Tab-separated table of C-alpha atoms in Angstrom:
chain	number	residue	atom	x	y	z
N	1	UNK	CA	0.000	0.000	0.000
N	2	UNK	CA	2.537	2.421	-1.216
N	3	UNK	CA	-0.011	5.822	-1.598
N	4	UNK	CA	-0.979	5.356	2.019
N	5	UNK	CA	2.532	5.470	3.441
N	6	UNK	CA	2.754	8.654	1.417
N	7	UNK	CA	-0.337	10.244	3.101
N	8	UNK	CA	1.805	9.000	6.392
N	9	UNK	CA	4.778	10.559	5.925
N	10	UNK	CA	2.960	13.410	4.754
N	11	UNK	CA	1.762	13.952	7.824
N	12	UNK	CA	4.348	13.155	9.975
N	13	UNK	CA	7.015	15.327	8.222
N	14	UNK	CA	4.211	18.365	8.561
N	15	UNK	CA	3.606	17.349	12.982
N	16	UNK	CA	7.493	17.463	13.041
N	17	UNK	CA	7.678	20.566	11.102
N	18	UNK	CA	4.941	22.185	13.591
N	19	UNK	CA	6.746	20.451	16.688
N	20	UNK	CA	10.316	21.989	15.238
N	21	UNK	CA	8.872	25.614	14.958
N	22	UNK	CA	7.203	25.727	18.284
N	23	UNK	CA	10.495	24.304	19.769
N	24	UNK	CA	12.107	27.451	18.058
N	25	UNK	CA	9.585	30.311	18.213
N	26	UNK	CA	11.384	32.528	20.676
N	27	UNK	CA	9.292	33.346	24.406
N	28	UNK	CA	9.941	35.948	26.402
N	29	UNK	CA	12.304	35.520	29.910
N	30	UNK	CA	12.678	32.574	31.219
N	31	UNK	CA	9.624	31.066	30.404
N	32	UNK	CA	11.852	29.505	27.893
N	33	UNK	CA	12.312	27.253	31.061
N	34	UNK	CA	8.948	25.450	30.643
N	35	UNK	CA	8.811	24.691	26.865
N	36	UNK	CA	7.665	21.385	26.423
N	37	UNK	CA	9.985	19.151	24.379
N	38	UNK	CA	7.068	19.034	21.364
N	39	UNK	CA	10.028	17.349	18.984
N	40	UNK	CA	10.507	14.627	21.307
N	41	UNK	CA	6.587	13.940	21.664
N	42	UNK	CA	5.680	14.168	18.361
N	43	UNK	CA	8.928	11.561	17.900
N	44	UNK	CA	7.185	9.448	20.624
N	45	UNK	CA	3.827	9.392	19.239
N	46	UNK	CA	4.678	8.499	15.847
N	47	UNK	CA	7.156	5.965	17.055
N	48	UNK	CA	4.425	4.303	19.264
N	49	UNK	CA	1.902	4.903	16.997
N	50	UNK	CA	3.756	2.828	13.627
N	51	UNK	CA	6.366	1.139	14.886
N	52	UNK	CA	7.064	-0.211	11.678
N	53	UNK	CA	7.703	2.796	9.836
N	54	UNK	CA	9.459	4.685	12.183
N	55	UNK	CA	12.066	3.774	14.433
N	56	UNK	CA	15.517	4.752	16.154
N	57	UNK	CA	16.575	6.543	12.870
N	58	UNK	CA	13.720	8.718	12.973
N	59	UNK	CA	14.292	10.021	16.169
N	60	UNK	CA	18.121	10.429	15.198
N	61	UNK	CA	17.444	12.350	12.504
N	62	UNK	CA	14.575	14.289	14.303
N	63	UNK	CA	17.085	14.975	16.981
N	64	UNK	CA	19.710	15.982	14.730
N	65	UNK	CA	17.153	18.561	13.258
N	66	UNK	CA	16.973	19.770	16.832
N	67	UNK	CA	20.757	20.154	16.845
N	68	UNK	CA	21.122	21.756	13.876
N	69	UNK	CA	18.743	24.412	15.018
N	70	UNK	CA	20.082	24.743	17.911
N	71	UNK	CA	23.206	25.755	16.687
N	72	UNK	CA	25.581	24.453	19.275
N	73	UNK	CA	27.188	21.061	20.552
N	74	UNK	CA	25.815	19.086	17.071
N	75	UNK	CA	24.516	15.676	18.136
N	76	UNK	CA	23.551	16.114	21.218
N	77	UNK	CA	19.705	15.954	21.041
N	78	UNK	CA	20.455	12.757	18.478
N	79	UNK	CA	21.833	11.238	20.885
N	80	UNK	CA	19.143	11.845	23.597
N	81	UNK	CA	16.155	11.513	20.945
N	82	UNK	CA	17.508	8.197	20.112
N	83	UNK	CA	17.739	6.539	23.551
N	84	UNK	CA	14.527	7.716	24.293
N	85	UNK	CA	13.327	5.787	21.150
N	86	UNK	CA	14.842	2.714	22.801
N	87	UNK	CA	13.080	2.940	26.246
N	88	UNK	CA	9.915	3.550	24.007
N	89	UNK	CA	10.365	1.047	21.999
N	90	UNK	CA	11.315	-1.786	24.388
N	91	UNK	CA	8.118	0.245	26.682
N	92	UNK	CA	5.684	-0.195	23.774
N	93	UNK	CA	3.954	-3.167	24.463
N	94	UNK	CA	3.013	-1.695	27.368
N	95	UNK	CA	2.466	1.759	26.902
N	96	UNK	CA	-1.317	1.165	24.939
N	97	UNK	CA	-2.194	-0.634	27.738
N	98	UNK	CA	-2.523	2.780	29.809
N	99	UNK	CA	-4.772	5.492	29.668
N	100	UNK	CA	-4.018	8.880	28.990
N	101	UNK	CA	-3.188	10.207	32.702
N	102	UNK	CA	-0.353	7.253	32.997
N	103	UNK	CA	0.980	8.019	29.704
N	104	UNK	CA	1.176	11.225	30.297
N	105	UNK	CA	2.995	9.941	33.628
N	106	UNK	CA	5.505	7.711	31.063
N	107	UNK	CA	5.682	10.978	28.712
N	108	UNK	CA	7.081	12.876	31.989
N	109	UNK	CA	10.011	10.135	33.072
N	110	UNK	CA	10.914	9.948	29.629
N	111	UNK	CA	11.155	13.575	29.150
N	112	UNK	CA	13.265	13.897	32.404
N	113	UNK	CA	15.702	10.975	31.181
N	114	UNK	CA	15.681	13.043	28.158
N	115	UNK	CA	17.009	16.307	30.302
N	116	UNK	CA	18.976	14.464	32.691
N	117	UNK	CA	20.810	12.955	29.295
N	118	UNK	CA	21.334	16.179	27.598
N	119	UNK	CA	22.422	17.894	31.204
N	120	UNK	CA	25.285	14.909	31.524
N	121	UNK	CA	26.264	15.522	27.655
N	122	UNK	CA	26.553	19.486	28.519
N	123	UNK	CA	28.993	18.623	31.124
N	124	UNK	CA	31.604	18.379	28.461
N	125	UNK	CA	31.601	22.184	28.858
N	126	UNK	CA	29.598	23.874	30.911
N	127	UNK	CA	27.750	22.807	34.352
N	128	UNK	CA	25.074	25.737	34.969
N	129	UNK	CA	22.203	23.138	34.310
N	130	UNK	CA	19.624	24.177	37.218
N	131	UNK	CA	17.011	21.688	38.507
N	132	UNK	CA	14.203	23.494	37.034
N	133	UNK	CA	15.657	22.907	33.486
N	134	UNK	CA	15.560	18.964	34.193
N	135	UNK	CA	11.766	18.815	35.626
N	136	UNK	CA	10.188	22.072	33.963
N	137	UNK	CA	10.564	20.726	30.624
N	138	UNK	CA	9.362	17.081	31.964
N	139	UNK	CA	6.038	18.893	33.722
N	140	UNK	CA	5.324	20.594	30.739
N	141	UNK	CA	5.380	17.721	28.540
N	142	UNK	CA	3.366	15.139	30.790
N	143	UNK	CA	0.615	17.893	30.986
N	144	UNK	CA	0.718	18.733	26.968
N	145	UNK	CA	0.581	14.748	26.374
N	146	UNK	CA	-2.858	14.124	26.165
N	147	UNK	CA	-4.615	16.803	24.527
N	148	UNK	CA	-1.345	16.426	21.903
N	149	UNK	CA	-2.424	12.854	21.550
N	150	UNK	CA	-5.462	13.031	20.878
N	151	UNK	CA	-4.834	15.982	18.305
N	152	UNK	CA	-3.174	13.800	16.319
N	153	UNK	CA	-5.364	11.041	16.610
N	154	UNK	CA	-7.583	13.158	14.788
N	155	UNK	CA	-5.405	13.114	11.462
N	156	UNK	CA	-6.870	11.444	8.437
N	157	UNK	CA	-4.424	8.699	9.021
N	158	UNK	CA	-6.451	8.658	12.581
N	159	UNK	CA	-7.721	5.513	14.338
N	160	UNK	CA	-6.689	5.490	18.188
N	161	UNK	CA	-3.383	5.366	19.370
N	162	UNK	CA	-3.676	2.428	21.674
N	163	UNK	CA	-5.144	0.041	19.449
N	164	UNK	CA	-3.987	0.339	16.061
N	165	UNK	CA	-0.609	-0.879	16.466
N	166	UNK	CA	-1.502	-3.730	18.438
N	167	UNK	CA	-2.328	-5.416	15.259
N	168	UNK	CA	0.502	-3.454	12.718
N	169	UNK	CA	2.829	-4.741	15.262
N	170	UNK	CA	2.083	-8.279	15.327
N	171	UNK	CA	2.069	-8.460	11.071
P	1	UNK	CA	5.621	-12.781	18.087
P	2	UNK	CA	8.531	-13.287	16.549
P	3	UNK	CA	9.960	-9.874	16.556
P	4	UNK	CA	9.521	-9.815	20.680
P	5	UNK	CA	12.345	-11.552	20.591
P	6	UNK	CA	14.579	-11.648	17.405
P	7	UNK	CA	14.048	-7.645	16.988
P	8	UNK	CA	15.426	-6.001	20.279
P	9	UNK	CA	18.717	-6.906	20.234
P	10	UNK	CA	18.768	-5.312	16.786
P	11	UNK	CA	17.473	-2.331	18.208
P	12	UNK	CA	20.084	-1.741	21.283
P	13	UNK	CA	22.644	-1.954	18.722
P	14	UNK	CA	20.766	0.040	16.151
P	15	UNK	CA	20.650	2.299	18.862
P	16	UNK	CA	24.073	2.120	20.015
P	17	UNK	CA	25.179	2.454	16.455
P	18	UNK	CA	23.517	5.878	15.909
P	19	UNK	CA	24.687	7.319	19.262
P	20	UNK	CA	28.204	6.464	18.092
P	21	UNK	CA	27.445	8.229	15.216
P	22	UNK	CA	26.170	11.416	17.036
P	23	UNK	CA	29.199	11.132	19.570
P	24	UNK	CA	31.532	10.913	17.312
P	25	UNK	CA	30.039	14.204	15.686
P	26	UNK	CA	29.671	15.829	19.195
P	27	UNK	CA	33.220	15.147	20.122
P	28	UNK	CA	34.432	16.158	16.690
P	29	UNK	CA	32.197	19.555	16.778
P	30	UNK	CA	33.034	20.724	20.534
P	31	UNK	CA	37.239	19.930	20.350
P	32	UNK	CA	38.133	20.751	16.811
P	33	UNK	CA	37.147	23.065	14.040
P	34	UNK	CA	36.519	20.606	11.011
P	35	UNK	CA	33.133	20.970	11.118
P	36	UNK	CA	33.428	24.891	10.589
P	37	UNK	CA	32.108	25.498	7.022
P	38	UNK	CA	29.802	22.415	6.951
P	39	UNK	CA	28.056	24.660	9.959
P	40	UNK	CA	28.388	28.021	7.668
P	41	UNK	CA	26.079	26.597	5.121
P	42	UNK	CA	23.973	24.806	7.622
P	43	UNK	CA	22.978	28.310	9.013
P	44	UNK	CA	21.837	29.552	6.225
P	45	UNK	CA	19.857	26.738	5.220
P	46	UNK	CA	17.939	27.512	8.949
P	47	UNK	CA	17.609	31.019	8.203
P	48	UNK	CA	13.677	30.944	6.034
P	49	UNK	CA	12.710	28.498	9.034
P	50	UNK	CA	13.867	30.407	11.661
P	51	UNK	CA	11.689	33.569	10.357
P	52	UNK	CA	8.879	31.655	9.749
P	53	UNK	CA	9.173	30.749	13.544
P	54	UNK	CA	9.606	34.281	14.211
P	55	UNK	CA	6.472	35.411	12.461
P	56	UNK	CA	3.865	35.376	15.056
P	57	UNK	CA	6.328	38.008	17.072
P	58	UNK	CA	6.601	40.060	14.434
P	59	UNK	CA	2.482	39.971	13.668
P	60	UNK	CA	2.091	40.297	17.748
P	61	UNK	CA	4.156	43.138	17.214
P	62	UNK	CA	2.827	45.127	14.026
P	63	UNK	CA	-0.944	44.322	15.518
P	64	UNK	CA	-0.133	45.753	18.769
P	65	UNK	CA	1.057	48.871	17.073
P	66	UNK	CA	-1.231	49.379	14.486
P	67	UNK	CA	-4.336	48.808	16.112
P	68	UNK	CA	-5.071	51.799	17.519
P	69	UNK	CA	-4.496	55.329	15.201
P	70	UNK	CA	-4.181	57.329	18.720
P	71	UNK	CA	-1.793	55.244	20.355
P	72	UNK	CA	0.291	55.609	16.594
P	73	UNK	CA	-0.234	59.329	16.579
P	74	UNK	CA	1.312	59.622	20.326
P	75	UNK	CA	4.191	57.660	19.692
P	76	UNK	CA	5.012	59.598	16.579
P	77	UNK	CA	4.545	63.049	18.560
P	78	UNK	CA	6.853	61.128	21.654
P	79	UNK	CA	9.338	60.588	18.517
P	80	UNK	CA	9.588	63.961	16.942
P	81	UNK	CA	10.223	65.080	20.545
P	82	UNK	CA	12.918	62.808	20.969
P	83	UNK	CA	14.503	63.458	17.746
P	84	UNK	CA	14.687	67.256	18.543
P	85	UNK	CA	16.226	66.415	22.397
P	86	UNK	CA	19.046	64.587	20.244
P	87	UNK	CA	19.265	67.465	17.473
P	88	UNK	CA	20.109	68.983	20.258
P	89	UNK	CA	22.032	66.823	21.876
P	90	UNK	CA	23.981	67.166	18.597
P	91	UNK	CA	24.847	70.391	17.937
P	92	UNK	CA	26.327	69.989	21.370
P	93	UNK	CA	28.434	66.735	20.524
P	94	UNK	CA	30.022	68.716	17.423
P	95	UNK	CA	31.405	71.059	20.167
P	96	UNK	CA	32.738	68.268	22.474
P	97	UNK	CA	34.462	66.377	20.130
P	98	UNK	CA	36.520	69.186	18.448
P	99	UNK	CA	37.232	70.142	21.973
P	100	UNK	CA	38.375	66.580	22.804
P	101	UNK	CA	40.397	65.907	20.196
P	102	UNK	CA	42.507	69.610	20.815
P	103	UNK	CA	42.975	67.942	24.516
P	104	UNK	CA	43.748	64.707	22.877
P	105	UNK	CA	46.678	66.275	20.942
P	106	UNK	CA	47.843	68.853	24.197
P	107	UNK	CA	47.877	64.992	25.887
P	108	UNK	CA	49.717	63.842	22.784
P	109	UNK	CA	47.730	61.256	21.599
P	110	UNK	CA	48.396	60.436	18.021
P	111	UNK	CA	44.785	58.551	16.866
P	112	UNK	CA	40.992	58.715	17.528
P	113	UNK	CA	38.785	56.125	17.626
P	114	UNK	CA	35.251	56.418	15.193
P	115	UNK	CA	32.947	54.880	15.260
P	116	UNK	CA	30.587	53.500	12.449
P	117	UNK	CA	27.428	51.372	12.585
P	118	UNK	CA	25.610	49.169	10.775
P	119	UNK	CA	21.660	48.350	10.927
P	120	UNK	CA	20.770	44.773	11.730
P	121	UNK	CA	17.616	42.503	12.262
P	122	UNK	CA	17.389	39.493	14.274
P	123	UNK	CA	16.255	36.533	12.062
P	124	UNK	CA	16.405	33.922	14.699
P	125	UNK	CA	16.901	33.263	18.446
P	126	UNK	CA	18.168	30.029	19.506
P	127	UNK	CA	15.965	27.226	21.330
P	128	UNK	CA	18.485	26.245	24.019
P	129	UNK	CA	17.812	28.275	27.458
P	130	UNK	CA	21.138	27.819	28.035
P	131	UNK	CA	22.424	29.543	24.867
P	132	UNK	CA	21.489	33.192	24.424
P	133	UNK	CA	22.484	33.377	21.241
P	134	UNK	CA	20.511	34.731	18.175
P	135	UNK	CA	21.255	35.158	14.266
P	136	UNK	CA	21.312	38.570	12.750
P	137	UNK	CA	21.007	39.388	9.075
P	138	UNK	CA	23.906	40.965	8.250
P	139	UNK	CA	27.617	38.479	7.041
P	140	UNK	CA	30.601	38.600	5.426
P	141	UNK	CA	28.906	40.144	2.493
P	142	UNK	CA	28.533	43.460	5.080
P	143	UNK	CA	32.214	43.112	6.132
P	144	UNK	CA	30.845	41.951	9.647
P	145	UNK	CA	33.891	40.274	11.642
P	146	UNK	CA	34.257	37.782	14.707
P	147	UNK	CA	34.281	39.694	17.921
P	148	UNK	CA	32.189	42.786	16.389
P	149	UNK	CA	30.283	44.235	19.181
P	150	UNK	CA	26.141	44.500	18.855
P	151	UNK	CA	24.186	47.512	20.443
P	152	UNK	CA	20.075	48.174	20.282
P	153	UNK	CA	18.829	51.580	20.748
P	154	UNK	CA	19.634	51.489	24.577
P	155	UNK	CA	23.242	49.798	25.247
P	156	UNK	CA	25.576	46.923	23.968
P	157	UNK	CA	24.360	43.877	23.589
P	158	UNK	CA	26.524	41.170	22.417
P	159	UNK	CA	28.947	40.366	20.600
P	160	UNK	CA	29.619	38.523	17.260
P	161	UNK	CA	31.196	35.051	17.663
P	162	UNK	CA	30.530	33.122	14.410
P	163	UNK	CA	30.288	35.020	10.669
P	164	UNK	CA	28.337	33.235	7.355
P	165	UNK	CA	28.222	34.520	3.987
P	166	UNK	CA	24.936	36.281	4.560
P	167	UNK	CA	24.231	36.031	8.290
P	168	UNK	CA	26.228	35.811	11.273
P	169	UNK	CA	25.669	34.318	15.312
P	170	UNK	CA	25.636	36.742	17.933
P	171	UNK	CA	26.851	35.720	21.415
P	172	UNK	CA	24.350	37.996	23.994
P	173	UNK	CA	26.094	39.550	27.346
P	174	UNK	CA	23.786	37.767	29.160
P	175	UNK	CA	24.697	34.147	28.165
P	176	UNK	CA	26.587	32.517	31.006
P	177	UNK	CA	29.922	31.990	29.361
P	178	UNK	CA	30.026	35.814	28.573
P	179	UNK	CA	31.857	38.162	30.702
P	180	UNK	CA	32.222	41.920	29.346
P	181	UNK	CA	34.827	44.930	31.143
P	182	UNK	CA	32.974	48.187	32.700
P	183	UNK	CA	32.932	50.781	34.580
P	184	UNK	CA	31.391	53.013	36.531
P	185	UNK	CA	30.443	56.184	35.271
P	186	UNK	CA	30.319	58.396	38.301
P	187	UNK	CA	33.805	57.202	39.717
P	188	UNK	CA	35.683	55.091	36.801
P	189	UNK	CA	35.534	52.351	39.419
P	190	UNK	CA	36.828	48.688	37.014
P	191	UNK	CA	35.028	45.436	37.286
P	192	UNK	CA	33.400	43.018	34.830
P	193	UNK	CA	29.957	42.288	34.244
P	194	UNK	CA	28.863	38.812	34.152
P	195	UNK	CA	25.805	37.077	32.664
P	196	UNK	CA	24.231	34.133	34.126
P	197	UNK	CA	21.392	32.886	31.452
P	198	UNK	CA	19.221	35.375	32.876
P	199	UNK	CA	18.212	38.322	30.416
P	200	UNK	CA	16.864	41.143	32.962
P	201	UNK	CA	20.011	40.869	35.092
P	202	UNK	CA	23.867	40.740	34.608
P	203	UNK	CA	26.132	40.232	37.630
P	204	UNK	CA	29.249	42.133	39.206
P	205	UNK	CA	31.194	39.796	40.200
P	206	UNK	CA	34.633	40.236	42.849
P	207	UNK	CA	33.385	43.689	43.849
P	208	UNK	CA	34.951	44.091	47.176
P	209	UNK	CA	32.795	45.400	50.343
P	210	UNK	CA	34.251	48.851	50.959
P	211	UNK	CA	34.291	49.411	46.757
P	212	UNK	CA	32.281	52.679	45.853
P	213	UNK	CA	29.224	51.650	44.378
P	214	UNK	CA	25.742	52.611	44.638
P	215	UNK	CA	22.005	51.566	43.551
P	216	UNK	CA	21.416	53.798	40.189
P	217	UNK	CA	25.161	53.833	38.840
P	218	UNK	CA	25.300	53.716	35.202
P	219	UNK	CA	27.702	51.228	34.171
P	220	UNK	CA	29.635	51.863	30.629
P	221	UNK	CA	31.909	49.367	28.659
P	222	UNK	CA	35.414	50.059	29.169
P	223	UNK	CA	37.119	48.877	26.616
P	224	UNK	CA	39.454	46.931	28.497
P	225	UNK	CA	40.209	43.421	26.947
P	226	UNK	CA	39.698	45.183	23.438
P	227	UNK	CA	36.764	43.223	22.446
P	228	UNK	CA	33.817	45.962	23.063
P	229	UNK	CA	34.447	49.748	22.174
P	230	UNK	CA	34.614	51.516	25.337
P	231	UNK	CA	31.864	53.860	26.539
P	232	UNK	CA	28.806	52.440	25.425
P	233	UNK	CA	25.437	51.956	27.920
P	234	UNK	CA	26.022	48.251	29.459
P	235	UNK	CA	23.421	48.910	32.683
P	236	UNK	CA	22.134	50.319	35.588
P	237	UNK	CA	23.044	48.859	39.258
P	238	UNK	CA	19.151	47.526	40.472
P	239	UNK	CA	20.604	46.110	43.916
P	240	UNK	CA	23.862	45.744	45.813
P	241	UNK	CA	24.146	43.788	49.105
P	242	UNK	CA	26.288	42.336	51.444
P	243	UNK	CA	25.931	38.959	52.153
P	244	UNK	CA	27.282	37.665	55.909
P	245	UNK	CA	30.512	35.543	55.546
P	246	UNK	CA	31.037	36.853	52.195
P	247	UNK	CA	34.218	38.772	51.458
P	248	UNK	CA	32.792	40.509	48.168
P	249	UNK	CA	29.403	42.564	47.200
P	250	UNK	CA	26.535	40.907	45.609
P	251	UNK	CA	25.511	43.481	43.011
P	252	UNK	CA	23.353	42.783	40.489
P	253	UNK	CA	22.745	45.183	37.557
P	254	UNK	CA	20.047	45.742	35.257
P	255	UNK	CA	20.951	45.848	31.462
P	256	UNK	CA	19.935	48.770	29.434
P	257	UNK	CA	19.551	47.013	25.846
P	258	UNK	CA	16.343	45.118	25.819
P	259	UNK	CA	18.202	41.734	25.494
P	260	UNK	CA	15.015	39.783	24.798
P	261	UNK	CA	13.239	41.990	22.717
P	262	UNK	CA	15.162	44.267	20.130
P	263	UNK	CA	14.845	43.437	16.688
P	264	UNK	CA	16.779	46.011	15.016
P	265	UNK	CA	20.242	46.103	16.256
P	266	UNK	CA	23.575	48.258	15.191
P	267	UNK	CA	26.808	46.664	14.888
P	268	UNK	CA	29.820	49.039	15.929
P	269	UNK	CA	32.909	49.034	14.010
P	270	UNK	CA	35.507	51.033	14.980
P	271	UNK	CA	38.482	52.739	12.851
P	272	UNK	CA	41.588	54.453	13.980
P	273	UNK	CA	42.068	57.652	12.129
P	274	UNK	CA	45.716	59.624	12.663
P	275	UNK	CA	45.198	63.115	13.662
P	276	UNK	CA	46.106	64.472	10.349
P	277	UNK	CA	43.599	62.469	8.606
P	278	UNK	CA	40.727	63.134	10.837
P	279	UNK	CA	41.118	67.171	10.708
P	280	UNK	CA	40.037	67.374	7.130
P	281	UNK	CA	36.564	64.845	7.680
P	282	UNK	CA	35.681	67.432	10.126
């Protein structure tokens, strides 16, 4: 089914585009603190979501997108995005078991390992990492999780999260 | 259920594989300088997505001041007014600086230092709190160099640390790795101003207890270090206080150039112009 893994990459490529310019559409002071990771959630749900499709290389390159935006350290965030992918991926059997509150529990550790990752690769050469950069970020996500998920259930590609890849996966 | 099992060991080592990979990169980026022009035309290929990210700002910001005709009127009134106080101000500078430059030669100093600028906009801010860094429009095509200091309309800013063909990164005085010579203006009193990822507030740091140095004192660039041109606006002392047990003054100062919210910026050049020289420009 070739023309519906088009439509599907369609639409991811446009979610990661969206995620990529909130994650770099400047905020005022330090709320800049509290931004939600949306690059690494919209890496999560699509990883979760097709399994098949997309998988440790997706979140590399996502994450290497990040970097290159970012402008500093290069491979940094690929590194992070793509052991994130890992605990997802070796998590996923289990994660569509949840509802949306313990997900959105799930999206916060993983967002945390994801800070606490990033803080220990910025130790190369600097060490002002604050403990509200770790959990702000993490908060942030956890509570943007659900209403984010169920956004993008609502793409054409659509069905529900939790069961649709319980079959894909099993193919 | 095959894949339960036969997959996941592919997947640690895909994984491991990758982060290599990135590591490598990371290691490569942060210790050498290989990766120099492969990051020149990186940064401009992020330039159209970085203003696209900075378009709702800008519409926020034309909205705002086009939305009401009266609030538009006042602020052109409050700008004719302040473009006569510095007509003024001027005539008055003309005066000054022929008078300074006959002290300058009774002192026997051969040069003077002038200044030129050149007109800027931000086209992107970077997404890492912990890098205040942003990309301005102007590169080597505008004979902008490494270590060219940035002003806004109220005081210095940054300065530039990387240069592209058409754009260049500017490192802001409020990152933490950024430390920038001043003084004060009432006494000439040295010290350096240090950032600490916080935009509204720059830190003195090493100021000793019995140093002369009060809430309101305007704090100029020196010039010291020869990075920044010296005499520019760098910020106003907001608090200074003595902390038990601590041999040196917490004093924490609040910058004059709206760090987080200028769009149009200058960039300062300066040029050394013998005496000779200069008397016929003037």
């Amino acid at each position: 089914m070739p023309d519906k893994n088009y439509s599907l990459y369609f639409y991811s490529t446009i979610s990661l585009f969206m995620a990529l310019l909130l994650q770099i559409t400047p905020v005022f002071g330090s709320t800049v603190y509290w931004r939600p990771q949306f690059l690494l959630l919209v890496v999560s749900y699509w990883l979760l979501k097709k399994q098949r499709q997309y998988g440790i290389a997706f979140a590399w390159l996502a994450g290497m997108l990040l970097d290159i935006f970012s402008g500093q350290m290069l491979g940094r965030y690929a590194i992070t995005f793509s052991f994130c992918a890992y605990i997802l991926i070796l998590l996923n059997k289990r994660f569509y078991h949840f509802g949306l509150l313990p997900q959105a529990f799930l999206v916060f550790l993983l967002v945390l390992l994801n800070q606490l990752l990033l803080a220990s690769i910025s130790l190369l050469y600097r060490t002002d990492w604050s403990i509200v950069m770790l959990i702000a970020p993490a908060i942030t996500s956890a509570l943007i999780w659900p209403p984010l998920s169920l956004l993008m259930n609502r793409l054409p590609k659509g069905g529900r999260l939790n069961q649709d890849n319980l079959f894909e996966n099993q193919g | 259920m095959r894949n339960l099992f036969s997959s996941s060991p592919s997947y640690a080592r895909r994984m491991l594989f990758l982060s290599v990979i990135a590591g490598v990169l990371l290691l490569v980026d942060t210790t050498t300088q290989w990766l120099k022009p492969a990051r020149s035309w990186i940064a401009e290929l992020t330039i159209p997505i970085f203003s696209v990210a900075l378009l709702p700002r800008w519409v926020n910001e034309t909205v705002n001041e086009f939305a009401d005709a009266a609030n538009l009127k006042e602020k052109s009134k409050l700008q004719e007014v302040e473009l006569l106080i510095l007509k003024g101000r001027l005539q008055r500078m003309a005066d000054l600086s022929a008078e300074n430059s006959r002290l300058r030669t009774l002192l026997n100093a051969t040069e003077i230092l002038q200044h030129s600028v050149l007109v800027a906009e931000l086209t992107g801010v970077s997404p890492d709190p912990l890098s205040h860094t942003i990309i301005i429009n102007r590169g080597k095509d505008y004979k902008v160099f490494e270590g060219q200091a940035v002003l806004d309309a109220d005081g210095l800013m940054g300065q530039v640390i990387e240069v592209y063909s058409t754009s260049s990164k500017v490192l802001l005085i409020s990152d933490s790795s950024h430390a920038l010579p001043v003084q004060v203006l009432r006494n000439g009193m040295r010290s350096i101003a240090e950032g600490y990822g916080d935009f509204r507030h720059l830190a003195l740091r090493y100021v000793s207890t019995i140093a002369d140095i009060k809430v309101g004192d305007q704090l100029v660039s020196s010039g010291l270090g020869g990075r920044y041109p010296a005499g520019y606006p760098v910020g106003i002392v907001a608090s200074v206080d003595t902390i038990s047990g601590n041999p040196y003054l917490a004093v924490d100062i609040k910058p004059s150039a709206q760090i987080d919210q200028s769009r149009y910026l200058l960039l300062v050049s300066q040029t050394v112009e013998k005496f000779g020289a200069s008397k016929n420009a003037r």
